[in-house]
XYZ file of C-alpha atoms in Angstrom:
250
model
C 152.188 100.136 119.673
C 154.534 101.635 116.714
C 152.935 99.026 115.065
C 149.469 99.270 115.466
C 149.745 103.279 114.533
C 151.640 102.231 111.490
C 148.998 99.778 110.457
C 146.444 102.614 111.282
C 147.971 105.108 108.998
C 148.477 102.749 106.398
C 144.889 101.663 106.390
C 143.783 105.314 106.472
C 146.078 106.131 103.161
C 144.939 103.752 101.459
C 141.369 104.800 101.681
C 142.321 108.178 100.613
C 143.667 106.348 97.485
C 140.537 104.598 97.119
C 138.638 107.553 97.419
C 140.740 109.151 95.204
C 140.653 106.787 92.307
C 136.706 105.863 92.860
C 134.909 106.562 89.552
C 132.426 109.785 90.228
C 128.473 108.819 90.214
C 126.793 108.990 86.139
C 123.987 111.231 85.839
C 121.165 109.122 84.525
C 118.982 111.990 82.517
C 115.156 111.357 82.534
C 113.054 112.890 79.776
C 109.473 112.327 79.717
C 105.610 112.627 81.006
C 103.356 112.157 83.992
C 104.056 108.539 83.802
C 107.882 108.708 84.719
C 107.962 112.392 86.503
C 108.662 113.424 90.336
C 104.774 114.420 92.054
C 104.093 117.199 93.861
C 102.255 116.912 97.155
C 99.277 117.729 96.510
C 99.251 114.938 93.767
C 100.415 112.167 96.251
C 99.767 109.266 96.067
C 100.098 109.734 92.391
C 103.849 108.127 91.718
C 105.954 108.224 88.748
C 107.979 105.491 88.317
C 110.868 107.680 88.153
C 111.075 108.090 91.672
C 112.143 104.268 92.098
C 115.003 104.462 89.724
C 117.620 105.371 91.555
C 116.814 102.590 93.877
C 117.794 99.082 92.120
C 121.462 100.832 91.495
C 124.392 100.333 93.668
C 124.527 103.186 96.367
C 126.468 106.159 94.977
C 126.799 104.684 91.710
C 124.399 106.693 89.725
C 122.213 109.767 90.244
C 118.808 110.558 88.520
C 117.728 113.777 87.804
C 114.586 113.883 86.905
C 113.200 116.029 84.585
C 110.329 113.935 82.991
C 107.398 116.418 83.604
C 103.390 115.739 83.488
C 101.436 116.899 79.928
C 104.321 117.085 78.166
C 105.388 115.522 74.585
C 108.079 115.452 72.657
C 106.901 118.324 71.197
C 106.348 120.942 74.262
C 109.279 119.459 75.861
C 111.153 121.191 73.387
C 108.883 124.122 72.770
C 108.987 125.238 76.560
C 113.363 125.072 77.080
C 113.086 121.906 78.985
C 114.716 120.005 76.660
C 117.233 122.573 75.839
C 117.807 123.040 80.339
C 118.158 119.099 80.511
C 121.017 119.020 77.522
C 122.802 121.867 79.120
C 123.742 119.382 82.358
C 124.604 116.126 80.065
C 127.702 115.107 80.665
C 130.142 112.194 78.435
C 129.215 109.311 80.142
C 126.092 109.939 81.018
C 123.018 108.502 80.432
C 119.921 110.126 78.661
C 116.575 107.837 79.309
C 113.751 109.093 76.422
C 110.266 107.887 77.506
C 107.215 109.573 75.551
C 104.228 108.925 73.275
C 101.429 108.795 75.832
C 100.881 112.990 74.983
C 102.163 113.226 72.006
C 98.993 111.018 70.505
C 96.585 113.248 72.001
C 95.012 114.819 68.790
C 92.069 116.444 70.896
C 94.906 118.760 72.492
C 96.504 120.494 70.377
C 99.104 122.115 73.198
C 101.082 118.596 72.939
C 99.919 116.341 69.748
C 102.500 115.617 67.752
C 101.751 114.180 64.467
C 103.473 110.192 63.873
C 106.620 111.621 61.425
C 107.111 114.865 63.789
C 107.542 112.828 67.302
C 110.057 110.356 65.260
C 112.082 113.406 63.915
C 111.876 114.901 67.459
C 113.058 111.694 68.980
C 115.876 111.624 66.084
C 116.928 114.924 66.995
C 116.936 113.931 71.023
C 119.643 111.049 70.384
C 121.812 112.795 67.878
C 121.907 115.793 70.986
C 122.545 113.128 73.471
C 125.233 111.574 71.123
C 127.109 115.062 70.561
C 127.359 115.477 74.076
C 129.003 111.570 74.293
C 126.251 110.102 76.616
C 123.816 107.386 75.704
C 120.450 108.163 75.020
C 118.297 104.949 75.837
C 114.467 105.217 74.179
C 111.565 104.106 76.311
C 108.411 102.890 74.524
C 105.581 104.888 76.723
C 104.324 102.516 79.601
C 100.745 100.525 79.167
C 97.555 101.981 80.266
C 95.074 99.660 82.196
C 92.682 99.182 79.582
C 91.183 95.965 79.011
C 88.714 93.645 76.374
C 85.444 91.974 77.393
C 87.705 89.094 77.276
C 89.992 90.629 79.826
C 93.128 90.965 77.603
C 95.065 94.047 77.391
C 94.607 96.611 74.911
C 97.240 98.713 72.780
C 96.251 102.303 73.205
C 99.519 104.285 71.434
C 98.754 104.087 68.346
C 101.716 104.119 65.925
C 103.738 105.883 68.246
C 105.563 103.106 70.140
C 106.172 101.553 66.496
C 107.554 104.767 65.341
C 110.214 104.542 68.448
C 110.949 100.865 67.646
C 111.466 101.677 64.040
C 114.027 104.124 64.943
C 115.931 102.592 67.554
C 116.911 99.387 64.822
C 117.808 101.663 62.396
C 120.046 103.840 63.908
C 121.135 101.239 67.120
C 119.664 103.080 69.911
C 119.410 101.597 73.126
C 115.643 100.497 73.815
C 113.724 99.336 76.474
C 110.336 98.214 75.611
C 108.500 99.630 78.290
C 104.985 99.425 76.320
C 105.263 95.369 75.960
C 106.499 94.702 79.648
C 103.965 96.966 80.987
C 101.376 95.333 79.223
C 102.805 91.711 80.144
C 102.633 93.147 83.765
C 99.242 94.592 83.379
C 98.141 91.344 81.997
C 99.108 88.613 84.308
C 97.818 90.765 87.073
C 94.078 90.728 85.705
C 91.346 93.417 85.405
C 90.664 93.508 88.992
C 94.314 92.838 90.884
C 95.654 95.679 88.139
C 93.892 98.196 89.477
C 96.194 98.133 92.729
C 99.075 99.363 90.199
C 97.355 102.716 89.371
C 95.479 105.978 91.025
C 92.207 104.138 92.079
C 91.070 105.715 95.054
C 87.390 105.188 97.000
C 85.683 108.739 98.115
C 87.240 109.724 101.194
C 90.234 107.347 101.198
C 92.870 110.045 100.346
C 92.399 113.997 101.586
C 93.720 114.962 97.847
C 90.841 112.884 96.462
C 88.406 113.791 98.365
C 85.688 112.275 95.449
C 87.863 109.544 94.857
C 89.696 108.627 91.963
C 89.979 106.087 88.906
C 93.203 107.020 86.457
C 93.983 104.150 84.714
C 97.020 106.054 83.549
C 99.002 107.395 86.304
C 100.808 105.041 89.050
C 99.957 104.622 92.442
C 103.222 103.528 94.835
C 103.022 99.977 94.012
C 102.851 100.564 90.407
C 105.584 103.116 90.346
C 107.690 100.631 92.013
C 106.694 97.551 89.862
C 107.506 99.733 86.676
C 111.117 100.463 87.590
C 111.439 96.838 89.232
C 110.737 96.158 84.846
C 113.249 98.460 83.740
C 115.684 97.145 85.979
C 115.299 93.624 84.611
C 115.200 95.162 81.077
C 118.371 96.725 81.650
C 120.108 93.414 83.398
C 119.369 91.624 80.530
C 121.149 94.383 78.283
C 124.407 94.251 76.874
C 124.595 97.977 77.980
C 127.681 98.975 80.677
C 125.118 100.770 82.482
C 123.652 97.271 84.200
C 126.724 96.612 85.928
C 125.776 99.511 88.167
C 122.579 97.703 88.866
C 122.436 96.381 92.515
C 122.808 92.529 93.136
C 119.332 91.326 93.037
């Protein structure tokens, strides 16, 4: 009996020490648009892949807070304190993920365009704030939108934007994850028709928040949502960053 309670107690003290010496959860910081952000109700079943991150890492080893945010561009994301309220909780060690362009192209609103040389400085200025703070910012080319050819391959639709990103992720050895050429890989292997299952398509009366029905061949249904981060994932396995080890066994 003296034994068994001695075993007990030493069983029990040395999970306190393993509690004790257990490395805290990383924040994993998300800053971009529609594509990646958190959807309110009435939106459902509009997803962002954001909301799958969390997911494909080992329980309790990470936590997302996501602040990625629909409309927005580099630009308003900074105009409107969001990027300023996101730096305020970065933490050393942390992780800042970077995903825009799809906004920041839009020259026919002028509440988020960003000009080409503006969204790169902005992005610039993003990583050297990350840096200061000793996290890792990780850049995100924005994700493919279903658009295809008469031929049925898959279009580029960002411009010089995801370029602009690339550009300055080489030269100043930024972590990036080429969201824009997976996506599109994804996109095309799935086909004109079967792709359509990845985004908000929705039949008139299918879905009470679409009551006319729906085709966005922008925004993510579930599925898609869930394919995207299933990409990032891999991306991020195949990385030489310290973050994948926190990845869950696949």
């Amino acid at each position: 009996m003296k034994r068994t309670v001695a075993g007990l107690w030493l069983l029990w003290l040395l999970a306190l020490a393993s509690n004790a010496t257990a490395a805290p959860p990383i924040t994993l910081h998300l800053a971009g648009d529609s594509t990646m952000a958190a959807k309110r109700p009435e939106k459902r079943p509009e997803t962002g892949w954001g909301e799958y991150l969390e997911a494909h890492f080992r329980k309790g080893a990470v936590r997302v807070d996501n602040r990625a945010m629909n409309g927005r561009s580099t630009r308003s994301f900074i105009a409107e304190g969001r990027w300023q309220a996101l730096l305020n909780t970065v933490r050393a060690g942390d992780y800042v993920l970077i995903q825009f362009g799809h906004n920041d192209q839009s020259q026919d609103k002028p509440d988020r365009y960003t000009p080409p040389e503006d969204y790169q400085r902005n992005l610039a200025r993003f990583v050297a704030d990350v840096r200061a703070r000793g996290a890792t910012p990780m850049l995100l080319t924005p994700v493919a939108r279903r658009r295809f050819d008469a031929q049925g391959r898959v279009l580029d639709n960002h411009g010089e934007y995801p370029d602009r990103m690339r550009a300055l992720a080489a030269r100043e050895r930024i972590a990036l994850i080429d969201l824009e050429r997976r996506t599109q890989a994804i996109l095309q292997e799935a086909g004109m028709d079967e792709s359509r299952r990845l985004f908000l398509q929705l039949a008139p009366g299918q879905h009470p928040n679409y009551p006319q029905g729906i085709e966005d061949n922008t925004h993510y249904s579930p599925l898609g949502a869930q394919r995207t981060a299933q990409e990032f994932a891999a991306a991020l396995r195949a990385s030489a960053l310290p973050l994948a080890a926190k990845l869950r066994e696949r």
